[in-house]
Amino acid sequence: MNAVHPAWLRRVNDEGVVLTRDPGCGLGPEAYTIARAGGVTTVVAADEAGLLYGSFHALRLDGDQPASTHRPAAARRMMQHWDNVFVHPVMGQVERGYSGGSLFWEDGALTGDLDRVSDYARLLASTGINAVSVNNVNVHAGEARLLTDRLGEVALLASRFRQYHIRVFLSVSFAAPMTLGGLDTADPCDAQVRAWWATATRRVYDVIPDFGGYVVKADSEGQPGPFAYGRTHADGANLLAAALAPFGGEVYWRAFVYNHRQDWRDRTTDRARAAHDHFVPLDGQFAANVILQVKHGPIDFQTREPVSPVLLGMPATRLAVELQATQEYTGQQRHVCYLPPMWSSVLSTVAARVEAVVTVSNAGEDPYWTGHPLAQANLYAAGRLAWDPALDPIELLDEWIRLTFPAAAAPVLHALMDSSWSVYEQYTAPLGIGFMVRPGDHYGPDVDGYEYSPWGTYHFADRDGVGVDRTVATGTGFTGQYPEPWRSRYESLDTCPDELLLFFHHVPYTHVLHSGRTVIQHIYDTHFAGAEAVAAMVRRWAALPPAVVGVDLHDRVGRRLAEQERSSVEWRDQINTYFFRKSGIADALGRRIH
Ligand code: GCW
């Protein structure tokens, strides 16, 4: 047992847990053994982090349990914040943030409420998270200075996270040697540039000895990168890796690189291909402390995407999978959308290939942390799945409900949340086609909003059919980026799963799905069913006595459900009407389409 109890230990220890730190116990870093007998819980670990995670596990135990040992599947389990220091004129304090302002920054300054940062650190640690990045990957001019003259503020945040074994990372701008250092280049092969990064990084470690490293979005959506100098992304990442290596730091280099100025008339360019085209040829060229951070799908956090082929195609590169808890495309924390069923299916494919799980956080200064109180389940489960990707998502939800609400609320919460991702999918863009959201804020339906835009996200609906032909035989060849068995499965109409059909194929509206329904009838049926399911959720919630969950929370959820209901009807009607007008094919059940 530690002679000096850190803050977390005192607080967790109220539960009467016996903690033993035994460096000789044979358990690896962060691992612990836990048992409960006669109401007494014992936790044994080789290091303090293991005791921390074991203590939180103790809070989840229900009754006596034989000894069991737990260790994290992924060594690095990170929350990334898209928080701006200065309020951005378009994106606000938090880019794609739906939970009020930032936990860390307020209108140009460090938050005055560092105790809330400690609470957040404790919350994250309770789920198993051990790393956090504290600023947006889109690094604007003011935010770039966190690396240099505003480092003291980062150090204050780090002092709070450190208590819970969470390392702090910074998003940095690739152009920093120019914008901050006054050099006339940021070329990764330039000696002065290398020296600038080495010095800047040494200064960071002088102030924050356990600093985690850098997160970098380069050559992506306007962010600067190595392409400007004719260099590769391996050159770029290795530049920062060299600066961090002496201190044990790591670079999280994002693979989200694509042409966002595409001509919509050009049917040969396929945004889904971009990350694989750019990065797979570089496999084996990244330094040992570079982790390539790959969005879980090939496009951009849509409600349904296949797993990114980059995660299946770089055996000689350290990989992180990137998930999005902030519900940018999944209802913006106004809709209930419990995402772990999607995440689990991704992780079942990639968990053995990645050594880090990164999640874009959905937390902010909102008293419920996540705007929609039920969106907290996504935050909780993101950490738990990073620790153990084999956990069943619905059992995990049950765990969160048990830890958060009285038992009487559980049936209603399960009714609202268990299938909420599927319900959201039913009333929004069909069969894996994605987008169809309002450009800019990405909320609500706009079927053609992106159809003639430069963003590379098209559905190609005409009077005969819909979908993107990404086959090798007749399309963009994207399916050829997959190894077997995925390549053949997605290439063939016979084996392509219904839910991804329009992601991979352009088909007539009369094409018959494996389900036996035509594409057009599937669109009508799912959109009526989805909106009806939301109406049922509204009724279920209204029937729950507010006192069971607390009047304020009941009211907050009730108001968000009302918006979800309104929005689901709007989605239903716009999608159904759009496809009825394009195809001229009536609903077999004669329901009202406008
Ligand atoms: O989905 C897009 C978002 C951007 C985001 C970008 C990214 C941080 O619309 O807001 O920028 O992805 O992941 O870099």
XYZ file of C-alpha atoms and ligand atoms in Angstrom:
608
model
C 0.000 0.000 0.000
C 1.253 3.483 -0.780
C 2.251 5.548 2.218
C 0.902 8.690 0.577
C -2.508 8.258 -0.980
C -3.074 10.310 -4.085
C -6.414 12.085 -4.308
C -8.040 9.380 -6.386
C -7.075 6.706 -3.890
C -8.617 8.519 -0.975
C -11.843 9.013 -2.881
C -12.134 5.546 -4.315
C -10.995 3.979 -1.090
C -14.159 5.136 0.679
C -15.643 1.947 -0.684
C -13.473 -0.135 1.646
C -11.139 -1.713 -0.870
C -7.835 -3.244 0.239
C -5.141 -2.184 -2.228
C -1.797 -3.910 -2.425
C 0.990 -2.681 -4.604
C 3.383 -5.515 -5.197
C 6.026 -4.891 -7.876
C 6.876 -8.600 -7.707
C 3.350 -9.841 -8.377
C 4.147 -10.588 -12.002
C 1.397 -8.440 -13.449
C 2.355 -6.100 -16.268
C 1.798 -2.345 -16.442
C -1.731 -1.177 -15.593
C -2.923 -4.726 -14.868
C -4.571 -5.864 -11.638
C -6.097 -8.834 -9.900
C -9.359 -8.273 -8.077
C -11.375 -10.474 -5.740
C -14.221 -10.001 -3.324
C -14.970 -12.315 -0.421
C -17.140 -11.701 2.616
C -17.785 -8.173 1.386
C -14.077 -7.286 1.337
C -12.530 -6.403 -1.999
C -8.820 -6.858 -2.582
C -6.877 -5.437 -5.478
C -3.279 -6.379 -6.262
C -1.172 -4.645 -8.932
C 2.467 -4.069 -9.744
C 2.010 -0.344 -10.281
C -0.167 2.494 -9.102
C -2.079 2.606 -12.392
C -3.151 -0.989 -11.837
C -4.438 -0.086 -8.371
C -6.324 2.825 -9.872
C -8.113 0.683 -12.452
C -8.718 -2.060 -9.914
C -10.285 0.455 -7.533
C -12.724 1.586 -10.152
C -13.474 -2.017 -10.995
C -14.344 -2.495 -7.320
C -17.132 0.028 -7.731
C -18.640 -2.122 -10.489
C -18.617 -5.352 -8.484
C -21.874 -6.751 -7.293
C -21.490 -9.415 -4.595
C -18.584 -11.769 -3.934
C -16.351 -12.629 -6.894
C -13.466 -15.069 -7.282
C -10.088 -13.565 -8.185
C -9.719 -12.439 -11.779
C -6.925 -10.622 -13.590
C -7.468 -7.736 -15.987
C -5.086 -6.028 -18.372
C -5.735 -3.507 -21.135
C -5.963 -4.741 -24.712
C -4.596 -1.462 -26.063
C -1.614 0.198 -24.391
C -2.839 3.688 -25.287
C -6.473 4.649 -24.761
C -6.920 8.254 -25.695
C -9.640 10.895 -25.677
C -9.039 13.631 -28.186
C -10.708 16.990 -27.846
C -11.483 19.233 -30.753
C -11.453 22.202 -28.367
C -10.341 25.635 -29.475
C -8.700 28.065 -27.085
C -10.295 31.010 -28.843
C -13.921 30.916 -29.906
C -13.776 30.146 -33.625
C -16.094 32.280 -35.777
C -17.657 29.221 -37.441
C -16.919 26.260 -35.185
C -17.232 27.972 -31.801
C -15.334 26.973 -28.685
C -15.453 23.267 -29.537
C -15.435 22.038 -33.124
C -18.363 19.636 -33.499
C -19.029 20.070 -29.784
C -22.573 19.545 -28.511
C -22.005 19.849 -24.775
C -21.584 23.555 -24.203
C -18.137 25.099 -24.062
C -14.771 23.470 -23.570
C -13.685 21.802 -20.350
C -10.250 23.364 -20.766
C -10.542 26.692 -22.557
C -12.798 29.671 -22.246
C -12.724 32.527 -24.692
C -8.964 32.694 -25.122
C -7.966 31.660 -21.594
C -7.399 28.524 -19.568
C -10.542 27.518 -17.697
C -10.888 28.980 -14.216
C -12.340 25.687 -13.041
C -9.460 23.237 -12.856
C -11.354 21.164 -10.304
C -13.773 20.295 -13.064
C -10.767 19.113 -15.088
C -9.862 16.848 -12.171
C -13.412 15.512 -12.113
C -13.163 14.825 -15.817
C -9.816 13.091 -15.344
C -11.372 10.894 -12.669
C -14.313 10.143 -14.900
C -12.006 9.146 -17.754
C -9.774 7.062 -15.515
C -12.813 5.181 -14.248
C -13.358 3.974 -17.806
C -9.687 3.086 -18.400
C -8.592 6.105 -20.476
C -4.890 6.971 -20.030
C -4.263 9.779 -22.527
C -5.952 12.987 -23.594
C -5.249 15.653 -26.172
C -6.473 19.055 -25.132
C -6.830 21.043 -28.348
C -8.378 20.738 -31.769
C -6.549 18.923 -34.564
C -7.391 21.950 -36.686
C -4.729 24.113 -35.070
C -5.501 27.789 -35.582
C -2.926 30.532 -35.032
C -3.651 31.224 -31.360
C -3.859 27.545 -30.444
C -0.506 26.814 -32.093
C 1.107 28.772 -29.264
C 0.146 26.159 -26.680
C 3.374 24.517 -27.818
C 5.502 27.513 -26.924
C 4.609 30.558 -24.884
C 1.329 29.093 -23.566
C 2.896 25.892 -22.358
C 2.323 26.827 -18.727
C -1.408 26.400 -19.210
C -0.911 22.949 -20.684
C 1.277 22.098 -17.687
C -1.560 23.069 -15.342
C -3.927 20.741 -17.184
C -1.294 18.002 -17.109
C -0.965 18.380 -13.332
C -4.653 17.532 -12.996
C -4.624 14.625 -15.427
C -1.433 13.177 -13.951
C -3.213 12.363 -10.702
C -5.263 9.871 -12.658
C -2.449 8.429 -14.756
C -3.542 10.286 -17.861
C -0.869 11.731 -20.114
C -1.495 14.964 -21.946
C -0.935 15.350 -25.695
C -1.043 18.477 -27.844
C -2.266 18.910 -31.391
C 0.421 20.827 -33.237
C 0.627 22.601 -36.572
C 3.087 21.261 -39.087
C 3.841 24.851 -40.051
C 4.868 25.801 -36.498
C 8.559 26.361 -37.412
C 7.333 29.138 -39.705
C 4.375 30.558 -37.802
C 5.991 30.347 -34.365
C 9.673 30.041 -35.155
C 9.995 32.614 -37.919
C 11.725 30.189 -40.322
C 10.948 30.447 -44.006
C 10.165 26.759 -44.373
C 8.663 23.826 -42.499
C 10.333 21.283 -44.804
C 10.871 18.092 -42.767
C 14.263 17.540 -44.375
C 15.593 20.985 -43.518
C 18.185 21.009 -40.728
C 16.884 24.219 -39.170
C 13.375 22.837 -39.090
C 14.594 19.702 -37.364
C 16.486 21.781 -34.843
C 13.444 23.956 -34.213
C 11.267 20.948 -33.386
C 13.993 19.442 -31.210
C 14.297 22.621 -29.159
C 10.565 23.235 -28.902
C 10.023 19.642 -27.786
C 12.806 19.768 -25.207
C 11.156 22.842 -23.699
C 7.876 20.990 -23.459
C 9.517 18.164 -21.505
C 11.283 20.646 -19.231
C 7.837 21.745 -18.074
C 5.846 18.511 -18.489
C 8.213 15.564 -17.949
C 5.517 12.958 -18.672
C 4.147 14.749 -21.737
C 2.572 12.217 -24.126
C 3.417 13.689 -27.508
C 1.856 15.286 -30.565
C -1.320 14.735 -32.557
C -1.049 15.910 -36.159
C -3.574 16.592 -38.894
C -1.425 17.386 -41.918
C -2.339 18.018 -45.567
C -5.953 17.604 -44.585
C -8.805 20.052 -45.021
C -6.452 22.993 -45.309
C -3.982 22.086 -42.544
C -0.323 22.433 -43.592
C 1.773 19.327 -44.200
C 4.784 17.749 -45.924
C 3.183 17.725 -49.398
C 4.042 21.432 -49.727
C 7.715 20.395 -49.879
C 7.295 17.315 -52.036
C 7.882 15.131 -48.974
C 5.926 12.090 -47.848
C 3.874 11.693 -44.731
C 6.548 9.376 -43.392
C 9.068 12.237 -43.738
C 6.634 14.513 -41.925
C 5.788 12.139 -39.089
C 9.393 11.062 -38.589
C 10.470 14.677 -38.175
C 8.301 15.038 -35.086
C 9.106 11.502 -33.956
C 12.814 12.351 -33.878
C 12.158 15.355 -31.681
C 10.022 13.315 -29.258
C 12.071 10.111 -29.168
C 14.680 11.219 -26.584
C 11.862 11.790 -24.106
C 9.747 8.729 -24.869
C 7.025 10.761 -26.593
C 4.847 9.603 -29.472
C 3.367 11.104 -32.621
C -0.259 10.357 -33.472
C -0.245 11.103 -37.177
C -3.705 11.157 -38.746
C -4.416 9.276 -41.968
C -7.431 11.499 -42.752
C -5.849 12.862 -45.924
C -7.991 13.398 -49.028
C -8.751 15.963 -51.703
C -11.480 18.228 -50.325
C -11.491 20.277 -53.516
C -12.701 17.545 -55.809
C -14.708 18.244 -58.978
C -18.072 16.507 -58.505
C -18.149 15.835 -62.268
C -15.050 13.642 -61.969
C -16.291 10.076 -61.451
C -12.800 8.574 -61.198
C -11.704 10.233 -57.959
C -13.029 8.384 -54.927
C -12.540 9.890 -51.494
C -12.899 6.440 -49.913
C -9.643 5.426 -51.600
C -7.575 8.369 -50.421
C -6.109 7.221 -47.093
C -5.069 3.842 -48.480
C -3.592 5.414 -51.633
C -1.535 7.848 -49.552
C -0.416 5.666 -46.660
C -0.173 1.993 -47.570
C 2.850 2.565 -49.865
C 4.596 4.009 -46.774
C 4.134 0.885 -44.654
C 7.370 0.172 -42.804
C 8.766 3.683 -43.273
C 7.476 5.255 -40.062
C 9.724 5.702 -37.026
C 9.172 3.466 -34.007
C 7.339 6.156 -32.028
C 4.865 7.063 -34.782
C 1.327 5.779 -34.509
C -0.790 6.194 -37.589
C -4.259 7.243 -36.472
C -6.934 5.960 -38.840
C -10.643 6.801 -38.795
C -12.585 3.568 -38.432
C -14.262 3.953 -41.810
C -12.849 5.116 -45.141
C -14.943 8.304 -45.368
C -15.840 10.185 -42.216
C -17.666 8.823 -39.178
C -20.896 8.100 -41.006
C -23.685 6.101 -39.370
C -22.623 3.040 -41.352
C -19.302 2.474 -43.098
C -17.169 -0.567 -43.789
C -13.961 -0.803 -41.788
C -11.115 1.239 -43.289
C -8.847 -0.928 -45.456
C -5.875 1.033 -44.071
C -6.411 -0.783 -40.769
C -6.126 -4.087 -42.630
C -3.237 -3.203 -44.891
C -0.278 -1.854 -42.890
C 1.278 -4.727 -40.947
C 4.615 -2.923 -40.489
C 3.096 0.253 -39.010
C 1.829 0.953 -35.490
C -1.860 1.787 -35.809
C -4.554 3.540 -33.830
C -8.228 3.337 -34.699
C -10.124 6.615 -34.345
C -13.754 6.604 -33.140
C -16.066 9.593 -32.776
C -18.089 9.898 -29.569
C -19.077 13.445 -30.380
C -22.180 12.759 -32.450
C -21.371 14.902 -35.471
C -23.216 12.717 -37.977
C -25.253 10.714 -35.492
C -27.684 13.217 -34.059
C -25.429 15.768 -32.354
C -26.436 14.714 -28.850
C -29.979 15.803 -29.547
C -30.806 12.276 -30.732
C -30.309 9.183 -28.610
C -27.687 7.152 -30.449
C -25.773 4.592 -28.427
C -22.762 3.919 -30.644
C -20.936 0.913 -29.106
C -22.757 -1.665 -31.248
C -21.058 0.036 -34.227
C -17.720 0.383 -32.448
C -17.759 -3.249 -31.327
C -18.240 -4.467 -34.843
C -15.268 -2.349 -35.974
C -13.140 -3.513 -33.052
C -13.983 -7.153 -33.621
C -12.148 -6.771 -36.945
C -9.274 -4.477 -36.009
C -8.590 -4.835 -32.268
C -5.748 -7.287 -32.782
C -4.120 -4.972 -35.331
C -4.166 -1.694 -33.381
C -2.271 -0.720 -30.286
C -4.236 2.420 -29.547
C -7.894 3.333 -29.515
C -8.551 7.040 -29.922
C -11.980 8.570 -29.402
C -13.045 12.107 -30.201
C -14.643 13.232 -26.944
C -18.260 14.309 -26.558
C -17.761 16.007 -23.186
C -17.936 19.703 -22.411
C -18.851 22.152 -19.697
C -22.482 21.031 -19.659
C -23.491 19.895 -16.120
C -24.374 16.479 -17.546
C -21.000 16.471 -19.321
C -22.442 15.469 -22.697
C -25.437 17.723 -23.439
C -27.751 14.755 -23.832
C -27.454 12.929 -20.513
C -27.761 9.573 -22.269
C -24.777 10.381 -24.513
C -22.620 9.839 -21.428
C -22.978 6.136 -22.142
C -20.922 6.645 -25.307
C -18.142 8.352 -23.364
C -18.146 5.609 -20.758
C -18.203 2.758 -23.251
C -15.456 4.287 -25.423
C -13.010 3.906 -22.551
C -14.238 0.494 -21.506
C -14.044 -0.878 -25.072
C -10.532 0.503 -25.521
C -9.578 -1.489 -22.435
C -11.480 -4.599 -23.513
C -12.873 -4.589 -27.063
C -14.539 -7.955 -26.483
C -17.046 -6.507 -24.006
C -20.625 -6.920 -25.126
C -22.009 -3.465 -25.958
C -25.419 -4.056 -24.403
C -23.925 -5.517 -21.223
C -21.714 -2.458 -21.123
C -24.759 -0.262 -21.421
C -26.333 -2.206 -18.587
C -23.218 -1.596 -16.504
C -23.426 2.159 -17.174
C -27.128 2.231 -16.349
C -26.563 0.350 -13.083
C -23.776 2.729 -12.046
C -25.774 5.813 -12.991
C -29.490 5.272 -12.345
C -31.808 3.497 -9.913
C -32.854 0.000 -10.985
C -36.394 1.171 -11.711
C -35.122 3.219 -14.668
C -33.275 0.364 -16.355
C -36.098 -1.104 -18.485
C -36.954 2.281 -19.985
C -33.321 3.165 -20.624
C -32.710 -0.139 -22.375
C -35.840 0.387 -24.459
C -34.564 3.793 -25.537
C -30.923 2.986 -26.021
C -30.267 -0.665 -26.968
C -31.183 -0.270 -30.641
C -30.885 3.490 -30.889
C -28.051 3.332 -33.453
C -30.164 1.088 -35.720
C -33.157 3.363 -35.263
C -31.073 6.402 -36.191
C -29.826 4.555 -39.248
C -33.401 3.654 -40.231
C -34.634 7.233 -40.546
C -31.450 8.788 -42.024
C -29.333 8.029 -45.137
C -30.132 4.480 -46.351
C -28.014 1.361 -46.946
C -24.585 2.808 -46.175
C -24.758 5.689 -48.650
C -23.939 8.248 -45.944
C -24.117 12.021 -45.731
C -27.406 13.509 -47.047
C -26.944 15.940 -44.142
C -27.107 19.696 -44.202
C -23.748 21.059 -45.373
C -21.759 22.915 -42.746
C -23.346 21.958 -39.456
C -24.148 18.369 -40.558
C -27.473 18.297 -38.717
C -30.759 17.267 -40.309
C -31.568 16.077 -43.829
C -30.469 17.639 -47.105
C -30.322 14.854 -49.664
C -28.493 16.822 -52.347
C -26.665 19.104 -49.921
C -23.278 17.646 -50.835
C -24.131 16.215 -54.261
C -22.566 18.997 -56.322
C -19.944 20.033 -53.765
C -16.148 19.535 -53.750
C -16.178 17.250 -50.679
C -16.258 13.887 -52.437
C -19.386 12.581 -50.702
C -21.933 11.721 -53.382
C -24.906 9.363 -53.722
C -25.431 9.576 -57.529
C -29.200 9.112 -57.324
C -30.983 9.434 -60.664
C -34.363 8.259 -61.938
C -33.158 4.674 -62.254
C -31.009 4.015 -59.235
C -28.667 5.118 -56.457
C -25.276 4.310 -54.913
C -21.552 4.552 -55.614
C -19.935 1.906 -57.778
C -16.708 1.199 -55.926
C -16.077 -2.188 -57.508
C -12.942 -3.223 -59.325
C -14.985 -4.537 -62.246
C -16.843 -1.352 -63.185
C -16.257 1.264 -60.515
C -13.546 3.177 -58.676
C -11.662 0.031 -57.647
C -11.952 0.763 -53.936
C -12.959 -2.824 -53.124
C -9.526 -3.830 -54.463
C -7.899 -2.092 -51.497
C -9.216 -4.807 -49.182
C -7.522 -8.123 -48.539
C -9.647 -11.235 -48.796
C -12.250 -12.099 -47.685
C -13.495 -8.491 -47.666
C -12.489 -7.785 -51.267
C -14.700 -10.488 -52.773
C -17.479 -9.986 -50.261
C -17.871 -6.297 -51.118
C -17.185 -6.682 -54.851
C -20.077 -9.034 -55.490
C -23.734 -8.047 -55.282
C -24.423 -11.583 -54.126
C -22.366 -11.219 -50.971
C -22.259 -7.493 -50.220
C -24.190 -6.978 -46.966
C -27.462 -5.084 -47.435
C -26.504 -2.394 -44.932
C -23.474 -1.436 -47.065
C -24.986 -1.996 -50.490
C -25.063 1.623 -51.641
C -21.594 2.281 -50.273
C -20.196 -0.233 -52.760
C -22.696 -0.484 -55.611
C -24.930 1.600 -57.828
C -28.153 -0.367 -58.220
C -31.650 0.146 -59.642
C -34.408 1.003 -57.174
C -35.967 -2.351 -58.013
C -32.852 -4.310 -56.997
C -33.882 -6.999 -54.527
C -31.941 -7.058 -51.249
C -31.002 -10.202 -49.352
C -33.898 -9.269 -47.084
C -36.257 -9.914 -50.011
C -37.355 -6.279 -50.292
C -36.531 -3.936 -53.143
C -34.201 -1.024 -52.444
C -37.025 1.514 -52.832
C -39.379 -0.409 -50.571
C -36.595 -0.810 -48.023
C -36.114 2.961 -48.034
C -39.834 3.599 -47.431
C -40.229 0.855 -44.823
C -37.201 1.758 -42.750
C -38.024 5.453 -42.755
C -41.575 4.886 -41.537
C -40.327 2.353 -38.979
C -37.528 4.608 -37.717
C -39.780 7.597 -37.098
C -42.343 5.350 -35.410
C -39.654 3.908 -33.149
C -38.701 7.421 -32.037
C -42.353 8.232 -31.285
C -42.452 5.099 -29.124
C -39.293 6.242 -27.310
C -40.960 9.544 -26.544
C -43.975 7.765 -25.058
C -41.815 5.419 -22.994
C -39.881 8.295 -21.503
C -43.012 10.326 -20.751
C -44.421 7.353 -18.844
C -41.369 7.169 -16.549
C -42.084 9.083 -13.326
C -39.588 11.996 -13.356
C -38.569 11.411 -9.741
C -37.006 8.053 -10.672
C -34.185 9.746 -12.576
C -34.528 13.257 -11.148
C -36.825 15.953 -12.448
C -34.128 18.007 -14.194
C -32.626 15.073 -16.025
C -36.063 13.800 -16.991
C -36.901 17.188 -18.395
C -33.586 17.504 -20.289
C -33.988 14.100 -21.919
C -37.663 14.776 -22.643
C -36.876 17.995 -24.479
C -34.159 16.340 -26.549
C -36.472 13.464 -27.404
C -39.051 15.974 -28.653
C -36.417 17.362 -31.021
C -35.411 13.861 -32.071
C -39.029 13.116 -32.906
C -39.406 16.295 -34.947
C -36.144 15.645 -36.743
C -36.904 11.978 -37.453
C -40.180 12.977 -39.124
C -38.335 15.562 -41.213
C -35.746 12.956 -42.237
C -38.450 10.407 -43.051
C -40.417 12.811 -45.189
C -37.492 14.329 -47.059
C -35.862 10.986 -47.855
C -39.092 9.241 -48.836
C -40.281 12.161 -50.921
C -36.934 12.549 -52.633
C -36.783 8.921 -53.701
C -40.447 8.762 -54.637
C -40.003 11.763 -56.916
C -36.784 10.394 -58.445
C -38.047 6.868 -59.006
C -41.769 7.381 -59.524
C -42.307 4.093 -57.689
C -45.136 4.134 -55.172
C -44.968 2.698 -51.665
C -46.414 -0.820 -51.749
C -48.294 -0.057 -48.548
C -49.745 3.213 -49.834
C -48.519 5.347 -46.942
C -48.410 9.106 -47.197
C -45.395 10.355 -49.167
C -45.339 13.974 -50.237
O -15.699 15.122 -40.009
C -14.827 16.141 -40.254
C -15.348 17.252 -39.439
C -14.326 18.312 -39.131
C -13.116 17.625 -38.502
C -12.579 16.614 -39.494
C -11.383 15.851 -38.931
C -11.600 18.465 -36.856
O -16.466 17.798 -40.110
O -14.929 19.229 -38.249
O -12.126 18.573 -38.144
O -13.563 15.681 -39.805
O -11.600 14.761 -38.427
O -10.270 16.333 -39.010
